[in-house]
PDB file of C-alpha atoms in Angstrom:
ATOM      1  CA  MET A 230     -71.932  11.691 -29.159  1.00 96.00           C
ATOM      2  CA  VAL A 231     -72.991  13.745 -32.186  1.00 95.00           C
ATOM      3  CA  PRO A 232     -76.767  13.771 -32.840  1.00 92.00           C
ATOM      4  CA  ALA A 233     -77.492  14.437 -36.527  1.00 90.00           C
ATOM      5  CA  ARG A 234     -80.996  14.526 -38.018  1.00 86.00           C
ATOM      6  CA  ALA A 235     -81.661  14.226 -41.729  1.00 83.00           C
ATOM      7  CA  ALA A 236     -84.417  16.868 -41.615  1.00 77.00           C
ATOM      8  CA  SER A 237     -83.523  20.550 -41.331  1.00 72.00           C
ATOM      9  CA  THR A 238     -86.018  23.295 -42.048  1.00 68.00           C
ATOM     10  CA  ARG A 239     -83.706  26.250 -42.533  1.00 71.00           C
ATOM     11  CA  LEU A 240     -80.885  24.394 -44.286  1.00 79.00           C
ATOM     12  CA  PRO A 241     -82.005  21.183 -46.043  1.00 78.00           C
ATOM     13  CA  GLY A 242     -79.472  18.354 -45.926  1.00 86.00           C
ATOM     14  CA  LYS A 243     -77.468  20.300 -43.359  1.00 90.00           C
ATOM     15  CA  ALA A 244     -75.547  17.372 -41.872  1.00 92.00           C
ATOM     16  CA  LEU A 245     -73.974  16.476 -45.216  1.00 93.00           C
ATOM     17  CA  VAL A 246     -73.260  19.919 -46.684  1.00 92.00           C
ATOM     18  CA  ASP A 247     -69.687  20.344 -47.828  1.00 92.00           C
ATOM     19  CA  ILE A 248     -67.410  22.426 -45.628  1.00 91.00           C
ATOM     20  CA  ALA A 249     -63.856  22.716 -46.944  1.00 88.00           C
ATOM     21  CA  GLY A 250     -64.014  19.310 -48.605  1.00 91.00           C
ATOM     22  CA  LEU A 251     -65.753  17.355 -45.837  1.00 93.00           C
ATOM     23  CA  PRO A 252     -69.407  16.742 -44.931  1.00 94.00           C
ATOM     24  CA  MET A 253     -70.272  18.897 -41.919  1.00 93.00           C
ATOM     25  CA  VAL A 254     -71.096  15.976 -39.608  1.00 96.00           C
ATOM     26  CA  VAL A 255     -67.727  14.384 -40.400  1.00 96.00           C
ATOM     27  CA  ARG A 256     -65.935  17.627 -39.618  1.00 95.00           C
ATOM     28  CA  VAL A 257     -67.780  17.769 -36.270  1.00 96.00           C
ATOM     29  CA  ALA A 258     -66.765  14.171 -35.497  1.00 97.00           C
ATOM     30  CA  GLN A 259     -63.144  15.073 -36.242  1.00 96.00           C
ATOM     31  CA  ARG A 260     -63.280  18.024 -33.857  1.00 95.00           C
ATOM     32  CA  ALA A 261     -64.864  15.843 -31.178  1.00 97.00           C
ATOM     33  CA  ALA A 262     -62.123  13.243 -31.558  1.00 97.00           C
ATOM     34  CA  LEU A 263     -59.508  15.928 -30.885  1.00 97.00           C
ATOM     35  CA  SER A 264     -61.015  16.437 -27.412  1.00 97.00           C
ATOM     36  CA  GLY A 265     -59.420  13.228 -26.158  1.00 96.00           C
ATOM     37  CA  ALA A 266     -62.747  11.397 -25.950  1.00 97.00           C
ATOM     38  CA  ALA A 267     -62.442   7.629 -25.616  1.00 96.00           C
ATOM     39  CA  ARG A 268     -65.039   7.207 -28.357  1.00 97.00           C
ATOM     40  CA  VAL A 269     -66.924   9.404 -30.842  1.00 98.00           C
ATOM     41  CA  VAL A 270     -70.268   8.204 -32.207  1.00 97.00           C
ATOM     42  CA  VAL A 271     -72.698   9.950 -34.567  1.00 96.00           C
ATOM     43  CA  ALA A 272     -76.334   9.210 -33.628  1.00 94.00           C
ATOM     44  CA  THR A 273     -78.551   9.701 -36.657  1.00 93.00           C
ATOM     45  CA  ASP A 274     -81.976   8.838 -38.065  1.00 92.00           C
ATOM     46  CA  SER A 275     -80.567   8.644 -41.610  1.00 93.00           C
ATOM     47  CA  ALA A 276     -78.958   5.615 -43.253  1.00 95.00           C
ATOM     48  CA  GLU A 277     -77.292   8.010 -45.702  1.00 95.00           C
ATOM     49  CA  ILE A 278     -75.656  10.015 -42.904  1.00 95.00           C
ATOM     50  CA  ARG A 279     -74.600   6.782 -41.173  1.00 96.00           C
ATOM     51  CA  ASP A 280     -73.018   5.481 -44.377  1.00 96.00           C
ATOM     52  CA  VAL A 281     -71.159   8.749 -45.055  1.00 96.00           C
ATOM     53  CA  VAL A 282     -69.812   8.798 -41.494  1.00 97.00           C
ATOM     54  CA  HIS A 283     -68.653   5.177 -41.826  1.00 97.00           C
ATOM     55  CA  ALA A 284     -67.028   5.926 -45.186  1.00 97.00           C
ATOM     56  CA  HIS A 285     -64.893   8.584 -43.489  1.00 97.00           C
ATOM     57  CA  GLY A 286     -63.746   6.182 -40.797  1.00 96.00           C
ATOM     58  CA  HIS A 287     -66.015   7.267 -37.922  1.00 97.00           C
ATOM     59  CA  GLU A 288     -68.564   5.356 -35.868  1.00 97.00           C
ATOM     60  CA  ALA A 289     -72.318   5.906 -36.272  1.00 97.00           C
ATOM     61  CA  VAL A 290     -75.487   4.348 -34.903  1.00 96.00           C
ATOM     62  CA  LEU A 291     -78.952   4.459 -36.512  1.00 95.00           C
ATOM     63  CA  THR A 292     -81.701   5.737 -34.191  1.00 94.00           C
ATOM     64  CA  CYS A 293     -85.446   6.309 -34.401  1.00 89.00           C
ATOM     65  CA  ALA A 294     -86.640   9.244 -36.538  1.00 85.00           C
ATOM     66  CA  GLU A 295     -89.371  10.291 -34.100  1.00 84.00           C
ATOM     67  CA  HIS A 296     -87.316  11.682 -31.216  1.00 81.00           C
ATOM     68  CA  PRO A 297     -88.545  15.109 -30.070  1.00 80.00           C
ATOM     69  CA  THR A 298     -85.070  16.241 -28.912  1.00 81.00           C
ATOM     70  CA  GLY A 299     -81.418  15.440 -29.421  1.00 80.00           C
ATOM     71  CA  THR A 300     -81.256  14.301 -25.788  1.00 86.00           C
ATOM     72  CA  ASP A 301     -83.838  11.597 -26.514  1.00 87.00           C
ATOM     73  CA  ARG A 302     -81.762  10.511 -29.508  1.00 88.00           C
ATOM     74  CA  LEU A 303     -78.678  10.253 -27.303  1.00 92.00           C
ATOM     75  CA  ALA A 304     -80.571   8.168 -24.763  1.00 92.00           C
ATOM     76  CA  GLU A 305     -81.520   5.640 -27.442  1.00 94.00           C
ATOM     77  CA  ALA A 306     -77.974   5.596 -28.829  1.00 95.00           C
ATOM     78  CA  CYS A 307     -76.538   4.892 -25.377  1.00 96.00           C
ATOM     79  CA  ALA A 308     -78.949   1.964 -24.998  1.00 94.00           C
ATOM     80  CA  LEU A 309     -78.076   0.593 -28.439  1.00 95.00           C
ATOM     81  CA  LEU A 310     -74.364   0.814 -27.606  1.00 96.00           C
ATOM     82  CA  GLY A 311     -74.832  -0.737 -24.155  1.00 96.00           C
ATOM     83  CA  LEU A 312     -72.872   2.012 -22.410  1.00 96.00           C
ATOM     84  CA  PRO A 313     -72.343   1.629 -18.630  1.00 96.00           C
ATOM     85  CA  GLU A 314     -74.391   3.916 -16.368  1.00 95.00           C
ATOM     86  CA  GLN A 315     -71.437   6.032 -15.181  1.00 95.00           C
ATOM     87  CA  THR A 316     -70.107   6.722 -18.683  1.00 97.00           C
ATOM     88  CA  ILE A 317     -69.935  10.464 -19.383  1.00 98.00           C
ATOM     89  CA  VAL A 318     -71.414  11.393 -22.747  1.00 98.00           C
ATOM     90  CA  VAL A 319     -70.953  14.853 -24.246  1.00 98.00           C
ATOM     91  CA  ASN A 320     -73.663  16.014 -26.637  1.00 96.00           C
ATOM     92  CA  VAL A 321     -71.822  17.784 -29.480  1.00 95.00           C
ATOM     93  CA  GLN A 322     -74.337  19.231 -31.910  1.00 91.00           C
ATOM     94  CA  GLY A 323     -73.865  18.109 -35.506  1.00 90.00           C
ATOM     95  CA  ASP A 324     -73.941  21.694 -36.763  1.00 91.00           C
ATOM     96  CA  GLU A 325     -70.882  22.895 -34.800  1.00 93.00           C
ATOM     97  CA  PRO A 326     -67.995  22.276 -37.237  1.00 93.00           C
ATOM     98  CA  LEU A 327     -65.717  24.792 -35.503  1.00 93.00           C
ATOM     99  CA  ILE A 328     -66.311  23.642 -31.931  1.00 94.00           C
ATOM    100  CA  GLU A 329     -63.241  23.893 -29.714  1.00 96.00           C
ATOM    101  CA  PRO A 330     -62.072  20.400 -28.655  1.00 97.00           C
ATOM    102  CA  ALA A 331     -60.749  21.779 -25.355  1.00 97.00           C
ATOM    103  CA  LEU A 332     -64.246  23.025 -24.481  1.00 97.00           C
ATOM    104  CA  ILE A 333     -65.682  19.535 -25.008  1.00 97.00           C
ATOM    105  CA  ALA A 334     -63.038  18.123 -22.670  1.00 98.00           C
ATOM    106  CA  ALA A 335     -63.625  20.839 -20.074  1.00 98.00           C
ATOM    107  CA  VAL A 336     -67.384  20.238 -19.922  1.00 98.00           C
ATOM    108  CA  ALA A 337     -66.817  16.486 -19.522  1.00 98.00           C
ATOM    109  CA  GLN A 338     -64.305  17.167 -16.749  1.00 98.00           C
ATOM    110  CA  ALA A 339     -66.723  19.536 -14.992  1.00 98.00           C
ATOM    111  CA  LEU A 340     -69.245  16.705 -14.718  1.00 98.00           C
ATOM    112  CA  ALA A 341     -66.599  14.230 -13.589  1.00 98.00           C
ATOM    113  CA  ASP A 342     -65.546  16.684 -10.853  1.00 97.00           C
ATOM    114  CA  ASP A 343     -69.092  17.040  -9.469  1.00 97.00           C
ATOM    115  CA  PRO A 344     -70.555  13.637  -8.526  1.00 95.00           C
ATOM    116  CA  GLU A 345     -73.845  15.235  -7.435  1.00 96.00           C
ATOM    117  CA  ALA A 346     -74.431  16.819 -10.847  1.00 97.00           C
ATOM    118  CA  SER A 347     -76.529  15.137 -13.520  1.00 96.00           C
ATOM    119  CA  ILE A 348     -75.457  17.516 -16.288  1.00 97.00           C
ATOM    120  CA  ALA A 349     -72.571  19.843 -17.061  1.00 98.00           C
ATOM    121  CA  THR A 350     -72.670  22.687 -19.547  1.00 98.00           C
ATOM    122  CA  ALA A 351     -70.752  25.890 -20.302  1.00 98.00           C
ATOM    123  CA  ALA A 352     -71.121  29.659 -20.331  1.00 98.00           C
ATOM    124  CA  HIS A 353     -69.063  32.747 -21.127  1.00 97.00           C
ATOM    125  CA  PRO A 354     -69.352  36.375 -20.031  1.00 97.00           C
ATOM    126  CA  VAL A 355     -71.918  38.518 -21.814  1.00 96.00           C
ATOM    127  CA  GLY A 356     -69.954  41.212 -23.598  1.00 94.00           C
ATOM    128  CA  ARG A 357     -72.694  43.217 -25.307  1.00 94.00           C
ATOM    129  CA  ALA A 358     -75.918  44.784 -24.127  1.00 96.00           C
ATOM    130  CA  ASP A 359     -77.855  43.545 -27.158  1.00 95.00           C
ATOM    131  CA  THR A 360     -76.881  39.978 -26.206  1.00 95.00           C
ATOM    132  CA  LEU A 361     -78.080  40.441 -22.628  1.00 96.00           C
ATOM    133  CA  PHE A 362     -81.465  41.732 -23.792  1.00 97.00           C
ATOM    134  CA  SER A 363     -81.937  39.363 -26.747  1.00 95.00           C
ATOM    135  CA  PRO A 364     -84.483  36.558 -26.260  1.00 95.00           C
ATOM    136  CA  HIS A 365     -82.422  34.489 -28.700  1.00 92.00           C
ATOM    137  CA  ALA A 366     -79.420  34.493 -26.333  1.00 94.00           C
ATOM    138  CA  VAL A 367     -79.919  32.222 -23.324  1.00 97.00           C
ATOM    139  CA  LYS A 368     -78.468  33.468 -20.046  1.00 98.00           C
ATOM    140  CA  VAL A 369     -77.649  31.470 -16.920  1.00 98.00           C
ATOM    141  CA  VAL A 370     -77.113  32.439 -13.282  1.00 98.00           C
ATOM    142  CA  CYS A 371     -75.079  30.214 -10.964  1.00 98.00           C
ATOM    143  CA  ASP A 372     -74.536  29.671  -7.280  1.00 98.00           C
ATOM    144  CA  ALA A 373     -71.182  29.896  -5.495  1.00 97.00           C
ATOM    145  CA  ARG A 374     -70.255  26.389  -6.669  1.00 97.00           C
ATOM    146  CA  ASP A 375     -70.933  27.147 -10.352  1.00 98.00           C
ATOM    147  CA  ARG A 376     -74.165  25.204 -10.322  1.00 98.00           C
ATOM    148  CA  ALA A 377     -76.998  26.598 -12.410  1.00 98.00           C
ATOM    149  CA  LEU A 378     -79.788  28.353 -10.530  1.00 98.00           C
ATOM    150  CA  TYR A 379     -81.792  29.328 -13.616  1.00 98.00           C
ATOM    151  CA  PHE A 380     -81.621  29.685 -17.393  1.00 98.00           C
ATOM    152  CA  SER A 381     -83.645  32.357 -19.166  1.00 98.00           C
ATOM    153  CA  ARG A 382     -84.114  34.224 -22.406  1.00 97.00           C
ATOM    154  CA  ALA A 383     -84.670  37.318 -20.259  1.00 97.00           C
ATOM    155  CA  PRO A 384     -81.782  39.517 -19.050  1.00 97.00           C
ATOM    156  CA  ILE A 385     -80.613  37.853 -15.821  1.00 97.00           C
ATOM    157  CA  PRO A 386     -79.422  38.860 -13.332  1.00 97.00           C
ATOM    158  CA  TRP A 387     -81.364  42.130 -13.436  1.00 96.00           C
ATOM    159  CA  ALA A 388     -79.370  45.204 -12.435  1.00 95.00           C
ATOM    160  CA  ARG A 389     -82.208  47.037 -10.690  1.00 94.00           C
ATOM    161  CA  ASP A 390     -80.479  50.332  -9.892  1.00 94.00           C
ATOM    162  CA  ALA A 391     -78.270  50.571 -12.980  1.00 92.00           C
ATOM    163  CA  LEU A 392     -81.246  49.978 -15.292  1.00 92.00           C
ATOM    164  CA  ALA A 393     -83.817  51.989 -13.372  1.00 93.00           C
ATOM    165  CA  ASP A 394     -83.970  54.556 -16.186  1.00 93.00           C
ATOM    166  CA  GLY A 395     -85.091  51.899 -18.673  1.00 92.00           C
ATOM    167  CA  ALA A 396     -81.886  51.957 -20.720  1.00 92.00           C
ATOM    168  CA  GLN A 397     -80.547  48.708 -22.174  1.00 94.00           C
ATOM    169  CA  ARG A 398     -76.919  48.661 -21.115  1.00 93.00           C
ATOM    170  CA  LEU A 399     -74.382  46.392 -19.456  1.00 93.00           C
ATOM    171  CA  ALA A 400     -74.099  47.305 -15.803  1.00 93.00           C
ATOM    172  CA  PRO A 401     -70.440  47.379 -14.662  1.00 92.00           C
ATOM    173  CA  GLY A 402     -69.540  44.275 -12.701  1.00 93.00           C
ATOM    174  CA  LEU A 403     -72.861  42.504 -13.364  1.00 94.00           C
ATOM    175  CA  GLY A 404     -71.135  39.322 -14.501  1.00 94.00           C
ATOM    176  CA  ALA A 405     -73.968  38.063 -16.713  1.00 97.00           C
ATOM    177  CA  LEU A 406     -73.290  34.725 -18.415  1.00 98.00           C
ATOM    178  CA  HIS A 407     -74.252  33.662 -21.936  1.00 97.00           C
ATOM    179  CA  HIS A 408     -75.098  29.955 -22.017  1.00 97.00           C
ATOM    180  CA  ILE A 409     -73.269  27.709 -24.485  1.00 96.00           C
ATOM    181  CA  GLY A 410     -75.405  24.803 -25.715  1.00 93.00           C
ATOM    182  CA  LEU A 411     -72.904  22.043 -25.012  1.00 95.00           C
ATOM    183  CA  TYR A 412     -73.914  19.360 -22.507  1.00 97.00           C
ATOM    184  CA  ALA A 413     -72.312  16.422 -20.713  1.00 98.00           C
ATOM    185  CA  TYR A 414     -74.452  13.721 -19.120  1.00 97.00           C
ATOM    186  CA  ARG A 415     -73.992  10.440 -17.329  1.00 96.00           C
ATOM    187  CA  VAL A 416     -75.690   7.553 -19.095  1.00 96.00           C
ATOM    188  CA  ALA A 417     -77.755   6.862 -15.965  1.00 96.00           C
ATOM    189  CA  PHE A 418     -79.337  10.334 -16.258  1.00 96.00           C
ATOM    190  CA  LEU A 419     -79.981   9.923 -19.997  1.00 94.00           C
ATOM    191  CA  ARG A 420     -82.019   6.822 -19.190  1.00 93.00           C
ATOM    192  CA  VAL A 421     -84.198   8.844 -16.816  1.00 94.00           C
ATOM    193  CA  PHE A 422     -84.535  12.166 -18.643  1.00 92.00           C
ATOM    194  CA  PRO A 423     -86.835  11.156 -21.549  1.00 87.00           C
ATOM    195  CA  GLY A 424     -89.408   9.989 -19.002  1.00 90.00           C
ATOM    196  CA  LEU A 425     -89.517  13.280 -17.084  1.00 93.00           C
ATOM    197  CA  PRO A 426     -92.583  15.374 -17.910  1.00 93.00           C
ATOM    198  CA  PRO A 427     -91.865  18.867 -19.273  1.00 91.00           C
ATOM    199  CA  GLY A 428     -92.170  21.471 -16.539  1.00 90.00           C
ATOM    200  CA  HIS A 429     -94.008  24.768 -16.326  1.00 95.00           C
ATOM    201  CA  LEU A 430     -90.850  26.853 -16.715  1.00 97.00           C
ATOM    202  CA  GLU A 431     -89.595  24.795 -19.651  1.00 94.00           C
ATOM    203  CA  ARG A 432     -92.849  25.346 -21.528  1.00 95.00           C
ATOM    204  CA  TRP A 433     -92.743  29.118 -21.000  1.00 97.00           C
ATOM    205  CA  GLU A 434     -89.044  29.627 -21.766  1.00 97.00           C
ATOM    206  CA  ALA A 435     -88.794  26.831 -24.380  1.00 95.00           C
ATOM    207  CA  LEU A 436     -85.562  25.662 -22.739  1.00 95.00           C
ATOM    208  CA  GLU A 437     -85.177  21.921 -22.292  1.00 91.00           C
ATOM    209  CA  GLN A 438     -82.510  22.223 -19.571  1.00 95.00           C
ATOM    210  CA  LEU A 439     -85.090  23.767 -17.247  1.00 96.00           C
ATOM    211  CA  ARG A 440     -86.815  20.374 -17.100  1.00 94.00           C
ATOM    212  CA  ALA A 441     -83.784  18.987 -15.293  1.00 95.00           C
ATOM    213  CA  LEU A 442     -83.756  21.890 -12.798  1.00 97.00           C
ATOM    214  CA  GLU A 443     -87.481  21.669 -12.188  1.00 97.00           C
ATOM    215  CA  HIS A 444     -87.103  17.981 -11.303  1.00 96.00           C
ATOM    216  CA  GLY A 445     -84.284  18.684  -8.855  1.00 97.00           C
ATOM    217  CA  HIS A 446     -81.256  17.719 -10.937  1.00 97.00           C
ATOM    218  CA  VAL A 447     -77.973  19.608 -10.536  1.00 98.00           C
ATOM    219  CA  ILE A 448     -76.385  21.282 -13.568  1.00 98.00           C
ATOM    220  CA  ARG A 449     -72.709  22.224 -13.247  1.00 98.00           C
ATOM    221  CA  VAL A 450     -71.552  25.182 -15.355  1.00 98.00           C
ATOM    222  CA  HIS A 451     -68.034  25.440 -16.760  1.00 98.00           C
ATOM    223  CA  ARG A 452     -67.029  29.072 -17.247  1.00 98.00           C
ATOM    224  CA  THR A 453     -64.883  30.018 -20.204  1.00 97.00           C
ATOM    225  CA  ASP A 454     -63.670  33.462 -21.215  1.00 95.00           C
ATOM    226  CA  ALA A 455     -64.086  32.844 -24.929  1.00 87.00           C
ATOM    227  CA  ALA A 456     -67.306  32.867 -26.924  1.00 89.00           C
ATOM    228  CA  PRO A 457     -67.687  29.707 -29.031  1.00 88.00           C
ATOM    229  CA  ALA A 458     -67.210  29.703 -32.788  1.00 86.00           C
ATOM    230  CA  PRO A 459     -70.437  30.071 -34.793  1.00 81.00           C
ATOM    231  CA  GLY A 460     -72.608  27.070 -35.581  1.00 87.00           C
ATOM    232  CA  VAL A 461     -74.560  26.469 -38.793  1.00 90.00           C
ATOM    233  CA  ASP A 462     -78.341  26.997 -38.818  1.00 85.00           C
ATOM    234  CA  THR A 463     -78.880  28.916 -42.060  1.00 88.00           C
ATOM    235  CA  PRO A 464     -77.288  29.257 -45.529  1.00 89.00           C
ATOM    236  CA  GLU A 465     -75.714  32.508 -44.300  1.00 90.00           C
ATOM    237  CA  ASP A 466     -74.147  30.681 -41.351  1.00 90.00           C
ATOM    238  CA  LEU A 467     -72.773  28.063 -43.742  1.00 91.00           C
ATOM    239  CA  GLU A 468     -71.067  30.659 -45.905  1.00 92.00           C
ATOM    240  CA  ARG A 469     -69.654  32.371 -42.821  1.00 91.00           C
ATOM    241  CA  VAL A 470     -68.095  29.130 -41.561  1.00 91.00           C
ATOM    242  CA  ARG A 471     -66.730  28.276 -45.009  1.00 91.00           C
ATOM    243  CA  ALA A 472     -65.135  31.721 -45.192  1.00 90.00           C
ATOM    244  CA  LEU A 473     -63.572  31.305 -41.732  1.00 88.00           C
ATOM    245  CA  LEU A 474     -62.040  27.956 -42.660  1.00 86.00           C
ATOM    246  CA  GLN A 475     -60.799  29.331 -45.957  1.00 83.00           C
ATOM    247  CA  ALA A 476     -59.189  32.241 -44.149  1.00 83.00           C
ATOM    248  CA  GLN A 477     -57.535  29.851 -41.657  1.00 80.00           C
ATOM    249  CA  ALA A 478     -56.206  27.722 -44.514  1.00 75.00           C
ATOM    250  CA  GLY A 479     -54.873  30.787 -46.277  1.00 71.00           C
ATOM    251  CA  GLY A 480     -53.113  31.852 -43.105  1.00 63.00           C
ATOM    252  CA  GLY A 481     -51.488  28.464 -42.628  1.00 50.00           C
ATOM    253  CA  ALA A 482     -53.692  27.562 -39.637  1.00 45.00           C
TER     254      ALA A 482
END
């Protein structure tokens, strides 16, 4: 499922911007289809986006414009489509035109492999100190079964002894994980989630996934060695992605 809103503050009309000859949301749907998904659906609040997606041969469903989050939009889309409760739905953001199809499949499989989990997501090793200490980079710590214990914008876990001098560095062997914002859900959970009240931790960290943890839901984390390709939030991001695709085309990729 690809949620795609018409409104975008930092990049107006983002879903339909041209990237190497295709609207961005269509390129995302193509990448999602390569994951082996049984079905790919764009969930949008825009008739224009729906019509463009249909014109390129993909499925789309029109949802309410008032949803506070993409998860709420997915919940409505699942209801409109009449999906069975045990169906696994992967939320692929509509601004990820370079997303790796294998990562989508792996996150879906992680949820399928853990019947007690309500959500699956992904993470990769933190490779730079500025990432660990950046509030814009979300970190996650897991238990021995790769289930999330906590997500934070703060540097977690904290290497007490290695950072006792106040320096911002990567402690050898720390194993910090950078969260990747890709989620798989069962439809049954999506029906419940919009009704859960936001929790104390979610409000402080501004991280929606903490609502699930605060209400006792299990989140399984798929670990990958590779950082994901960049998404598109700003005009600069758009030009970066266009340049990457142009370079791939020039190299015969």
